[in-house]
Amino acid sequence: MGHVELPESDISRPAGLAGAPRPRTDAHRPHSKELEQLWRAPTVQRDRSDQGRAPKRRPGRHLPLIVCADLVGLGVPAWLVLRAYEQQQAQLAATVAALAWCGVRAVGGRYTDRRPGGFRGALTAPGDWLLLIGVLAVLTTVFREPVQPVQPVTAVVALVPGLLVTVVVSTVRQLPWPGRKNHAEHRVLVVGEAPGVERAVRLLGSRSDHAYTVVAVVPVGAATLDCEAPVPGRLAPAPADDDVTTVLGGAFAHDADLALVVPGPQLSGERLRRLSWGLHDGGLQLSVLSDLSEIAAGRVRPASAAGLTLLHIVPPLRRGPQMALKAAVDRIGAALGLVLLAPLLLLVGAAIRLTSEGPVFHRQIRQGQHNQPFTMWKFRTMVEDAETHKAQLATANENDGLMFKMRRDPRVTRIGRVLRRTSVDELPQLFNVVRGEMSLVGPRPPLPEEVSRYDERELRRLAVRPGLTGLWQVSGRSDLSWQETVSLDLWYVDNWSVATDLGLMARTLRAVTDGRGAY
């Protein structure tokens, strides 16, 4: 038997929802005062005007500025280029192109409020730009007579600056700026057996880079929950007529707009199917939690066959155009970085040499892709014989895993602390990137002694080239636990893309600025 428990509120009306399945009749209920009182649970009245609709995406607070940036960023450069090429009616053509650009972006939903940390705006801009070219080609064909058409090459050159401006604005827009609040888009009621509910609540509460806030849980059975989420009701271990009423009552009591169902032996098959019918009929959205985890949404391809719902998981990128592009960006970017940063590298080298005895660079054997060893270069930040003292400091290790980290390591020199705080000591690894031993973005390169103690799960970190920066570096660095570090690296190994790399490089700038976890 399921029931709806009263949350701490002053609601005192009968339970249920107009039009939703009702609890069993009196003839089917056990006749005891305690159980009868449970059936008299409250109903929460809810505005039904928006039931069954998906949550609306909110326009960003800076929408006028963003639209203006797209208009001006494409229109002005296009006008200047067309005028330089002596195209007729350059101003009219640039105005039409700018308006069409904003139209394409608006139709694609690019002006809606995005979550911080996602770089979908920068990723979608090239596709929108290609669509813009198609739209302008159609307009040129339709109005060929009254308007002198622009030469194709000239048109493309004129539109490129607008694309670059939009990519920059979209990237800046998505950066997790300090003080920026993450407004939850979904208030979630988690439904399922106790272990699955606990796991979902714990994981959703451990991170803020998503749009889901757990407001209550409805467990199956009488098992005790450790999570602190309110429990407005429970489902019986076996399918019951009041499953839908219980879930809807709990959702409406806590103003939840999404039921997240965790399937299990007691909540699967026909029971889950009937629950989905009732929740949708009652105006509540439904999501089903998969046992698969740490898989980016872009790798999941839903399909249907023989009435079954299938989830095709796209294999991780290990070869192909994106891998070739990543390698090219790595080597070209690292080479340019070495040229541009040459004066800084010379100054840092001189400072290290003048302030402490020993070489400028510290060379260390690390394990790279497929567990291949290589020599990694860094600026020396410790005393010359630091490695000989490491065993003496083993008991002071502040990391809970295989890495050695110590906030106030006595082996670090004065200038070394500054270099570590700003991550400048890592810049010589650009040489390793140019040599193809490392990538600009990837997991942290481990020491051989660490790898010797890896289990099968941790060894998967070595499936890609180690990186100069990565999820570990922008998510807290040494402040993270070992398991958190491994989880971040494994997510990157399986879900990386060129767009992800670009986003991580942008986030690295903020991580270097605040210096959190760098010691």
Coordinates of C-alpha atoms in Angstrom, one line a residue:
M1 CA 0.0 0.0 0.0
G2 CA 1.3 3.4 -0.9
H3 CA 0.5 6.6 0.9
V4 CA 1.3 10.3 0.9
E5 CA 3.0 11.7 4.0
L6 CA 2.4 15.2 5.1
P7 CA 5.4 17.6 4.7
E8 CA 5.8 20.1 7.5
S9 CA 3.2 22.6 6.3
D10 CA -0.2 23.9 7.2
I11 CA -1.9 22.1 4.2
S12 CA -5.0 20.3 5.4
R13 CA -7.0 19.4 2.4
P14 CA -7.8 15.9 1.1
A15 CA -5.1 14.2 -1.0
G16 CA -5.3 13.6 -4.7
L17 CA -5.4 15.5 -8.0
A18 CA -8.4 16.2 -10.1
G19 CA -8.3 13.8 -13.0
A20 CA -5.5 11.6 -11.5
P21 CA -5.9 8.0 -10.3
R22 CA -7.4 7.8 -6.9
P23 CA -6.4 5.6 -3.9
R24 CA -8.1 2.3 -3.4
T25 CA -11.6 2.3 -2.0
D26 CA -12.5 1.8 1.6
A27 CA -13.2 -1.9 0.9
H28 CA -9.6 -2.4 -0.1
R29 CA -8.0 -0.5 2.8
P30 CA -6.9 -2.1 6.1
H31 CA -9.3 -0.8 8.8
S32 CA -7.1 0.6 11.6
K33 CA -6.9 4.1 12.9
E34 CA -3.2 4.5 12.2
L35 CA -3.4 3.3 8.6
E36 CA -6.7 5.2 8.0
Q37 CA -4.9 8.4 9.1
L38 CA -2.2 7.8 6.5
W39 CA -4.8 7.7 3.8
R40 CA -6.0 11.1 4.8
A41 CA -3.1 12.9 3.3
P42 CA -3.3 16.4 1.9
T43 CA -3.9 17.4 -1.6
V44 CA -1.9 20.4 -2.8
Q45 CA -3.7 22.6 -5.3
R46 CA -1.6 23.5 -8.2
D47 CA -2.0 25.9 -11.2
R48 CA -2.9 23.6 -14.0
S49 CA -2.5 26.2 -16.8
D50 CA 1.0 25.0 -17.6
Q51 CA 0.7 21.3 -17.0
G52 CA 2.2 19.1 -19.6
R53 CA 4.4 21.8 -21.0
A54 CA 8.2 21.8 -20.9
P55 CA 9.8 24.5 -18.8
K56 CA 10.3 27.6 -20.8
R57 CA 13.9 28.7 -21.4
R58 CA 14.4 32.1 -19.9
P59 CA 16.0 34.9 -22.0
G60 CA 19.3 36.0 -20.5
R61 CA 19.4 39.2 -18.5
H62 CA 21.9 40.6 -21.0
L63 CA 19.9 39.7 -24.0
P64 CA 19.9 43.2 -25.5
L65 CA 23.7 43.4 -25.3
I66 CA 24.1 39.9 -26.8
V67 CA 21.8 40.6 -29.7
C68 CA 23.5 44.0 -30.3
A69 CA 26.9 42.3 -30.3
D70 CA 25.7 39.9 -33.0
L71 CA 24.2 42.7 -35.0
V72 CA 27.2 45.0 -34.8
G73 CA 29.8 42.3 -34.8
L74 CA 28.6 41.0 -38.1
G75 CA 27.0 44.1 -39.7
V76 CA 29.8 46.6 -39.2
P77 CA 32.7 44.4 -40.5
A78 CA 30.6 43.2 -43.3
W79 CA 29.8 46.8 -44.4
L80 CA 33.5 47.7 -44.2
V81 CA 34.6 44.7 -46.2
L82 CA 31.9 45.2 -48.9
R83 CA 32.7 48.9 -49.2
A84 CA 36.4 48.1 -49.5
Y85 CA 35.6 45.8 -52.4
E86 CA 33.5 48.5 -53.9
Q87 CA 30.3 46.4 -53.8
Q88 CA 27.1 48.3 -54.6
Q89 CA 24.6 48.9 -51.8
A90 CA 27.1 47.6 -49.2
Q91 CA 25.2 49.2 -46.4
L92 CA 21.9 47.4 -47.4
A93 CA 23.6 44.1 -47.9
A94 CA 25.4 44.3 -44.5
T95 CA 22.1 45.2 -42.7
V96 CA 20.3 42.3 -44.3
A97 CA 23.1 39.9 -43.3
A98 CA 23.2 41.2 -39.7
L99 CA 19.4 40.8 -39.4
A100 CA 19.5 37.4 -40.9
W101 CA 22.3 36.4 -38.6
C102 CA 20.2 37.4 -35.5
G103 CA 17.2 35.6 -37.0
V104 CA 19.2 32.3 -37.4
R105 CA 20.5 32.6 -33.9
A106 CA 17.1 33.3 -32.4
V107 CA 15.4 30.4 -34.3
G108 CA 18.1 28.1 -33.0
G109 CA 17.4 29.2 -29.4
R110 CA 20.9 30.7 -28.9
Y111 CA 19.6 33.7 -26.9
T112 CA 18.1 31.6 -24.1
D113 CA 19.7 31.5 -20.7
R114 CA 22.5 28.9 -20.7
R115 CA 24.1 27.2 -17.8
P116 CA 27.5 28.4 -16.7
G117 CA 30.3 26.0 -17.7
G118 CA 28.7 24.8 -21.0
F119 CA 30.2 26.0 -24.3
R120 CA 27.3 25.2 -26.5
G121 CA 27.1 28.8 -27.8
A122 CA 30.6 28.7 -29.1
L123 CA 30.1 25.2 -30.5
T124 CA 26.9 26.0 -32.4
A125 CA 28.1 29.3 -33.9
P126 CA 29.9 27.7 -36.9
G127 CA 26.8 25.6 -37.8
D128 CA 24.6 28.7 -37.5
W129 CA 27.1 30.6 -39.7
L130 CA 26.9 28.0 -42.4
L131 CA 23.1 28.2 -42.2
L132 CA 23.4 31.9 -42.6
I133 CA 25.3 31.6 -45.8
G134 CA 22.6 29.3 -47.1
V135 CA 19.9 31.8 -46.1
L136 CA 21.7 34.7 -47.8
A137 CA 22.3 32.6 -50.9
V138 CA 18.5 32.0 -51.1
L139 CA 17.8 35.7 -50.6
T140 CA 20.3 36.6 -53.3
T141 CA 18.6 34.3 -55.7
V142 CA 15.1 35.6 -54.9
F143 CA 16.2 39.3 -55.2
R144 CA 18.7 38.9 -58.0
E145 CA 17.0 41.5 -60.2
P146 CA 16.5 44.5 -57.9
V147 CA 19.7 44.0 -56.0
Q148 CA 23.2 43.5 -57.4
P149 CA 24.4 40.2 -55.9
V150 CA 27.6 40.2 -53.9
Q151 CA 30.5 38.0 -55.1
P152 CA 30.6 34.7 -53.2
V153 CA 34.2 35.0 -52.1
T154 CA 33.7 38.6 -51.0
A155 CA 30.5 37.6 -49.0
V156 CA 32.3 34.9 -47.1
V157 CA 35.2 37.2 -46.2
A158 CA 32.7 39.8 -45.1
L159 CA 30.9 37.3 -42.8
V160 CA 34.0 35.8 -41.1
P161 CA 34.5 38.6 -38.6
G162 CA 30.9 38.2 -37.4
L163 CA 31.4 34.5 -36.7
L164 CA 34.6 35.3 -34.7
V165 CA 32.7 37.9 -32.6
T166 CA 29.9 35.6 -31.9
V167 CA 32.2 32.8 -30.8
V168 CA 34.0 35.1 -28.4
V169 CA 30.8 36.5 -27.0
S170 CA 29.3 33.1 -26.6
T171 CA 32.4 31.8 -24.8
V172 CA 32.5 34.8 -22.4
R173 CA 28.8 34.4 -21.8
Q174 CA 29.2 30.8 -20.6
L175 CA 32.2 31.3 -18.4
P176 CA 31.5 30.6 -14.7
W177 CA 32.2 34.2 -13.5
P178 CA 32.5 34.7 -9.7
G179 CA 29.2 35.6 -8.2
R180 CA 27.2 34.2 -11.1
K181 CA 24.3 32.2 -9.7
N182 CA 23.2 28.9 -11.1
H183 CA 19.4 29.1 -11.3
A184 CA 18.0 25.6 -11.2
E185 CA 15.7 24.9 -14.1
H186 CA 14.1 21.8 -12.6
R187 CA 12.8 21.0 -9.1
V188 CA 13.2 17.2 -8.9
L189 CA 11.3 14.6 -7.0
V190 CA 13.4 11.4 -7.0
V191 CA 11.4 8.1 -7.1
G192 CA 12.9 4.6 -6.6
E193 CA 14.3 2.0 -4.3
A194 CA 16.4 3.4 -1.4
P195 CA 19.9 2.6 -2.8
G196 CA 19.2 4.2 -6.1
V197 CA 17.5 7.2 -4.5
E198 CA 20.5 7.7 -2.2
R199 CA 22.9 7.6 -5.1
A200 CA 20.9 10.0 -7.3
V201 CA 20.5 12.6 -4.4
R202 CA 24.2 12.3 -3.5
L203 CA 25.5 12.8 -7.0
L204 CA 23.0 15.6 -7.9
G205 CA 23.9 17.4 -4.7
S206 CA 27.7 17.1 -5.1
R207 CA 27.9 19.3 -8.2
S208 CA 26.3 22.5 -9.4
D209 CA 27.0 22.4 -13.2
H210 CA 23.6 21.0 -14.0
A211 CA 19.9 22.2 -13.9
Y212 CA 18.5 19.8 -11.3
T213 CA 17.7 20.5 -7.6
V214 CA 16.3 17.6 -5.5
V215 CA 13.4 18.9 -3.4
A216 CA 12.0 15.6 -2.2
V217 CA 12.1 11.8 -2.6
V218 CA 9.5 9.0 -2.8
P219 CA 11.2 5.7 -1.9
V220 CA 9.9 2.2 -2.7
G221 CA 9.3 0.3 0.5
A222 CA 10.0 1.1 4.1
A223 CA 13.9 1.2 4.0
T224 CA 15.5 4.1 5.9
L225 CA 17.2 6.8 3.9
D226 CA 20.4 8.6 5.0
C227 CA 19.8 11.6 2.7
E228 CA 18.2 14.6 4.3
A229 CA 15.7 15.2 1.5
P230 CA 12.0 15.3 2.6
V231 CA 10.0 12.1 2.1
P232 CA 6.4 13.2 1.3
G233 CA 5.3 9.6 0.6
R234 CA 6.4 6.0 -0.1
L235 CA 5.4 3.4 -2.7
A236 CA 4.5 -0.1 -1.8
P237 CA 7.1 -2.9 -2.7
A238 CA 4.5 -4.3 -5.1
P239 CA 2.6 -2.4 -7.8
A240 CA -0.4 -0.6 -6.3
D241 CA -3.4 1.4 -7.6
D242 CA -2.2 4.5 -5.8
D243 CA 1.4 4.7 -7.2
V244 CA 0.6 7.7 -9.4
T245 CA -1.4 9.5 -6.7
T246 CA 1.4 9.1 -4.2
V247 CA 4.1 10.5 -6.6
L248 CA 1.9 13.4 -7.9
G249 CA 0.9 14.3 -4.3
G250 CA 4.6 14.4 -3.3
A251 CA 5.5 16.4 -6.4
F252 CA 2.8 19.0 -5.9
A253 CA 3.4 19.3 -2.2
H254 CA 7.0 20.4 -2.9
D255 CA 6.3 22.2 -6.2
A256 CA 8.4 19.7 -8.2
D257 CA 8.2 19.9 -12.0
L258 CA 10.1 16.7 -12.8
A259 CA 9.9 13.2 -11.4
L260 CA 13.3 11.4 -11.7
V261 CA 12.6 7.7 -11.6
V262 CA 15.4 5.2 -10.6
P263 CA 14.4 1.8 -12.0
G264 CA 14.9 -1.3 -9.9
P265 CA 13.5 -4.8 -9.3
Q266 CA 10.5 -3.3 -7.6
L267 CA 10.0 -0.4 -10.0
S268 CA 10.4 -1.7 -13.6
G269 CA 8.5 -3.1 -16.6
E270 CA 4.8 -2.6 -16.5
R271 CA 4.8 -0.7 -13.2
L272 CA 7.2 1.9 -14.6
R273 CA 5.1 2.1 -17.8
R274 CA 1.9 2.7 -15.9
L275 CA 3.5 5.2 -13.7
S276 CA 4.8 7.2 -16.7
W277 CA 1.2 7.3 -18.1
G278 CA -0.2 8.7 -14.9
L279 CA 2.5 11.3 -14.3
H280 CA 2.2 12.6 -17.9
D281 CA -1.6 12.7 -17.6
G282 CA -1.2 14.6 -14.3
G283 CA 1.0 17.2 -15.9
L284 CA 4.4 16.1 -14.4
Q285 CA 7.5 15.6 -16.5
L286 CA 9.3 12.3 -16.2
S287 CA 13.0 11.3 -16.5
V288 CA 14.3 7.8 -16.1
L289 CA 17.8 7.4 -14.6
S290 CA 20.1 5.0 -16.5
D291 CA 22.6 2.8 -14.8
L292 CA 25.2 4.1 -17.2
S293 CA 27.1 7.1 -15.7
E294 CA 29.8 9.6 -16.8
I295 CA 28.6 9.5 -20.4
A296 CA 28.2 12.9 -22.2
A297 CA 24.7 13.4 -23.6
G298 CA 26.1 13.9 -27.1
R299 CA 27.3 10.2 -27.1
V300 CA 23.8 8.8 -26.4
R301 CA 21.6 8.0 -29.4
P302 CA 18.0 6.9 -28.5
A303 CA 16.3 4.4 -30.8
S304 CA 13.3 2.1 -30.8
A305 CA 12.9 -1.5 -31.9
A306 CA 10.1 -4.0 -31.4
G307 CA 8.6 -1.7 -28.7
L308 CA 11.9 -1.5 -26.8
T309 CA 13.7 1.7 -26.0
L310 CA 17.3 1.5 -26.9
L311 CA 20.2 3.7 -26.0
H312 CA 23.1 3.5 -28.4
I313 CA 26.4 4.7 -26.9
V314 CA 28.8 6.2 -29.4
P315 CA 32.4 5.0 -28.8
P316 CA 34.9 7.6 -27.4
L317 CA 36.9 9.5 -29.9
R318 CA 40.2 7.7 -30.5
R319 CA 40.7 8.4 -34.2
G320 CA 39.3 10.4 -37.1
P321 CA 39.1 14.1 -38.0
Q322 CA 38.7 15.4 -34.5
M323 CA 41.7 13.5 -33.3
A324 CA 43.8 14.9 -36.2
L325 CA 42.5 18.4 -35.5
K326 CA 43.4 18.0 -31.8
A327 CA 46.9 17.0 -32.7
A328 CA 47.3 20.0 -35.1
V329 CA 45.9 22.4 -32.5
D330 CA 48.2 21.0 -29.9
R331 CA 51.5 21.4 -31.8
I332 CA 50.7 24.7 -33.5
G333 CA 49.3 26.2 -30.3
A334 CA 52.3 25.0 -28.2
A335 CA 54.8 26.3 -30.8
L336 CA 53.1 29.7 -30.9
G337 CA 53.0 29.7 -27.1
L338 CA 56.7 29.1 -26.9
V339 CA 57.4 32.0 -29.3
L340 CA 55.1 34.4 -27.5
L341 CA 56.1 33.5 -24.0
A342 CA 59.9 33.4 -24.8
P343 CA 60.6 36.6 -22.8
L344 CA 58.7 35.4 -19.8
L345 CA 60.4 32.0 -19.9
L346 CA 63.8 33.7 -20.0
L347 CA 62.9 35.9 -17.0
V348 CA 61.7 33.0 -15.0
G349 CA 64.7 31.0 -15.8
A350 CA 67.0 33.8 -14.7
A351 CA 65.1 34.3 -11.5
I352 CA 65.3 30.6 -10.6
R353 CA 69.1 30.5 -11.3
L354 CA 69.8 33.6 -9.2
T355 CA 67.7 32.7 -6.2
S356 CA 68.6 29.1 -5.5
E357 CA 71.3 26.6 -6.4
G358 CA 70.5 24.0 -9.0
P359 CA 69.3 23.8 -12.6
V360 CA 66.6 25.9 -14.1
F361 CA 64.5 23.0 -15.3
H362 CA 63.3 19.9 -13.4
R363 CA 63.1 16.8 -15.6
Q364 CA 61.0 13.9 -14.4
I365 CA 59.9 10.6 -15.9
R366 CA 56.2 10.4 -16.3
Q367 CA 53.8 7.9 -17.9
G368 CA 52.1 9.0 -21.1
Q369 CA 49.5 7.6 -23.4
H370 CA 49.3 3.7 -23.4
N371 CA 51.6 3.8 -20.3
Q372 CA 54.6 4.9 -22.4
P373 CA 57.3 6.7 -20.3
F374 CA 58.6 10.2 -21.3
T375 CA 60.6 12.9 -19.8
M376 CA 58.4 15.8 -18.6
W377 CA 59.9 19.3 -18.3
K378 CA 59.0 21.9 -15.6
F379 CA 60.6 24.9 -14.0
R380 CA 62.4 23.8 -10.9
T381 CA 60.3 25.0 -7.8
M382 CA 62.1 22.9 -5.1
V383 CA 65.5 22.6 -3.7
E384 CA 68.0 20.7 -5.8
D385 CA 67.9 17.5 -3.7
A386 CA 64.1 17.5 -3.2
E387 CA 63.6 13.9 -4.3
T388 CA 65.9 12.5 -1.6
H389 CA 63.7 14.1 1.1
K390 CA 60.4 12.9 -0.2
A391 CA 60.4 9.6 1.8
Q392 CA 60.9 11.6 5.1
L393 CA 57.7 13.6 4.3
A394 CA 55.5 10.6 3.3
T395 CA 53.6 10.8 6.6
A396 CA 52.7 14.5 5.9
N397 CA 51.0 13.7 2.6
E398 CA 47.7 15.6 2.4
N399 CA 46.3 13.7 -0.5
D400 CA 44.1 10.6 0.2
G401 CA 45.3 8.7 -2.9
L402 CA 48.4 7.9 -4.8
M403 CA 49.6 11.5 -5.4
F404 CA 51.8 13.2 -3.0
K405 CA 50.6 16.7 -2.1
M406 CA 51.5 19.0 0.8
R407 CA 50.3 22.6 1.3
R408 CA 53.5 23.8 3.0
D409 CA 56.1 21.6 1.5
P410 CA 59.5 22.7 3.0
R411 CA 61.3 21.7 -0.2
V412 CA 59.6 24.4 -2.2
T413 CA 61.7 27.6 -2.8
R414 CA 60.4 31.1 -2.3
I415 CA 60.1 31.8 -6.0
G416 CA 58.9 28.2 -6.5
R417 CA 55.8 29.1 -4.4
V418 CA 55.0 32.0 -6.8
L419 CA 55.5 29.8 -9.8
R420 CA 53.2 27.1 -8.5
R421 CA 50.6 29.6 -7.4
T422 CA 50.4 31.0 -11.0
S423 CA 51.1 27.7 -12.7
V424 CA 54.0 29.3 -14.6
D425 CA 56.2 26.3 -13.6
E426 CA 54.2 24.1 -16.0
L427 CA 55.0 26.2 -19.1
P428 CA 58.1 24.2 -20.2
Q429 CA 55.7 21.3 -20.9
L430 CA 54.9 23.1 -24.1
F431 CA 58.1 21.4 -25.3
N432 CA 56.5 18.1 -24.5
V433 CA 53.4 19.1 -26.4
V434 CA 55.4 20.1 -29.5
R435 CA 57.1 16.7 -29.3
G436 CA 53.8 14.9 -29.3
E437 CA 54.3 13.4 -25.8
M438 CA 51.6 15.6 -24.2
S439 CA 48.5 17.5 -25.3
L440 CA 47.3 21.0 -24.4
V441 CA 44.3 19.4 -22.7
G442 CA 44.2 15.9 -21.0
P443 CA 44.6 14.1 -17.7
R444 CA 47.5 14.8 -15.4
P445 CA 50.6 12.8 -16.3
P446 CA 51.3 10.4 -13.5
L447 CA 54.6 9.2 -12.0
P448 CA 55.7 5.6 -12.6
E449 CA 55.4 4.7 -8.9
E450 CA 51.8 5.9 -9.0
V451 CA 50.9 3.9 -12.1
S452 CA 52.5 0.8 -10.5
R453 CA 49.6 0.9 -8.0
Y454 CA 46.8 1.7 -10.4
D455 CA 43.9 -0.7 -10.7
E456 CA 42.1 -1.4 -14.0
R457 CA 39.8 1.6 -13.6
E458 CA 42.7 4.0 -12.9
L459 CA 44.8 2.7 -15.8
R460 CA 42.1 3.9 -18.2
R461 CA 43.4 7.5 -17.5
L462 CA 46.3 6.5 -19.8
A463 CA 44.1 5.9 -22.9
V464 CA 44.8 9.5 -24.1
R465 CA 47.8 11.8 -24.0
P466 CA 48.3 13.6 -20.7
G467 CA 47.6 17.3 -20.8
L468 CA 49.0 20.6 -19.7
T469 CA 45.6 21.5 -18.4
G470 CA 42.4 19.6 -18.0
L471 CA 39.3 19.0 -15.8
W472 CA 41.5 18.3 -12.8
Q473 CA 43.3 21.6 -13.1
V474 CA 40.1 23.7 -13.5
S475 CA 38.1 21.9 -10.8
G476 CA 40.2 22.5 -7.7
R477 CA 43.5 20.7 -8.5
S478 CA 45.1 19.6 -5.2
D479 CA 42.0 20.3 -3.2
L480 CA 40.2 17.4 -4.9
S481 CA 40.3 13.9 -3.4
W482 CA 42.0 11.1 -5.4
Q483 CA 38.7 9.5 -6.4
E484 CA 37.3 12.9 -7.6
T485 CA 40.5 13.4 -9.6
V486 CA 40.1 9.9 -11.2
S487 CA 36.4 10.5 -12.0
L488 CA 37.2 13.8 -13.7
D489 CA 40.0 12.2 -15.8
L490 CA 37.9 9.2 -16.8
W491 CA 35.0 11.5 -17.9
Y492 CA 37.5 13.4 -20.1
V493 CA 39.0 10.2 -21.5
D494 CA 35.5 8.9 -22.7
N495 CA 33.8 12.2 -23.6
W496 CA 36.5 14.6 -24.9
S497 CA 35.9 16.6 -28.1
V498 CA 37.6 19.6 -29.7
A499 CA 34.8 21.8 -28.3
T500 CA 35.4 20.4 -24.8
D501 CA 39.1 21.2 -25.1
L502 CA 38.4 24.8 -26.2
G503 CA 36.1 25.2 -23.2
L504 CA 38.7 23.8 -20.8
M505 CA 41.4 26.1 -22.1
A506 CA 39.1 29.1 -21.5
R507 CA 38.3 27.9 -18.0
T508 CA 42.0 27.4 -17.3
L509 CA 42.5 31.2 -17.4
R510 CA 40.1 31.6 -14.4
A511 CA 41.7 28.7 -12.6
V512 CA 45.1 30.2 -12.9
T513 CA 43.8 33.6 -11.8
D514 CA 42.3 32.5 -8.5
G515 CA 45.0 29.9 -7.9
R516 CA 42.7 27.6 -5.9
G517 CA 44.2 24.3 -5.1
A518 CA 47.7 25.2 -6.5
Y519 CA 50.5 24.4 -4.1

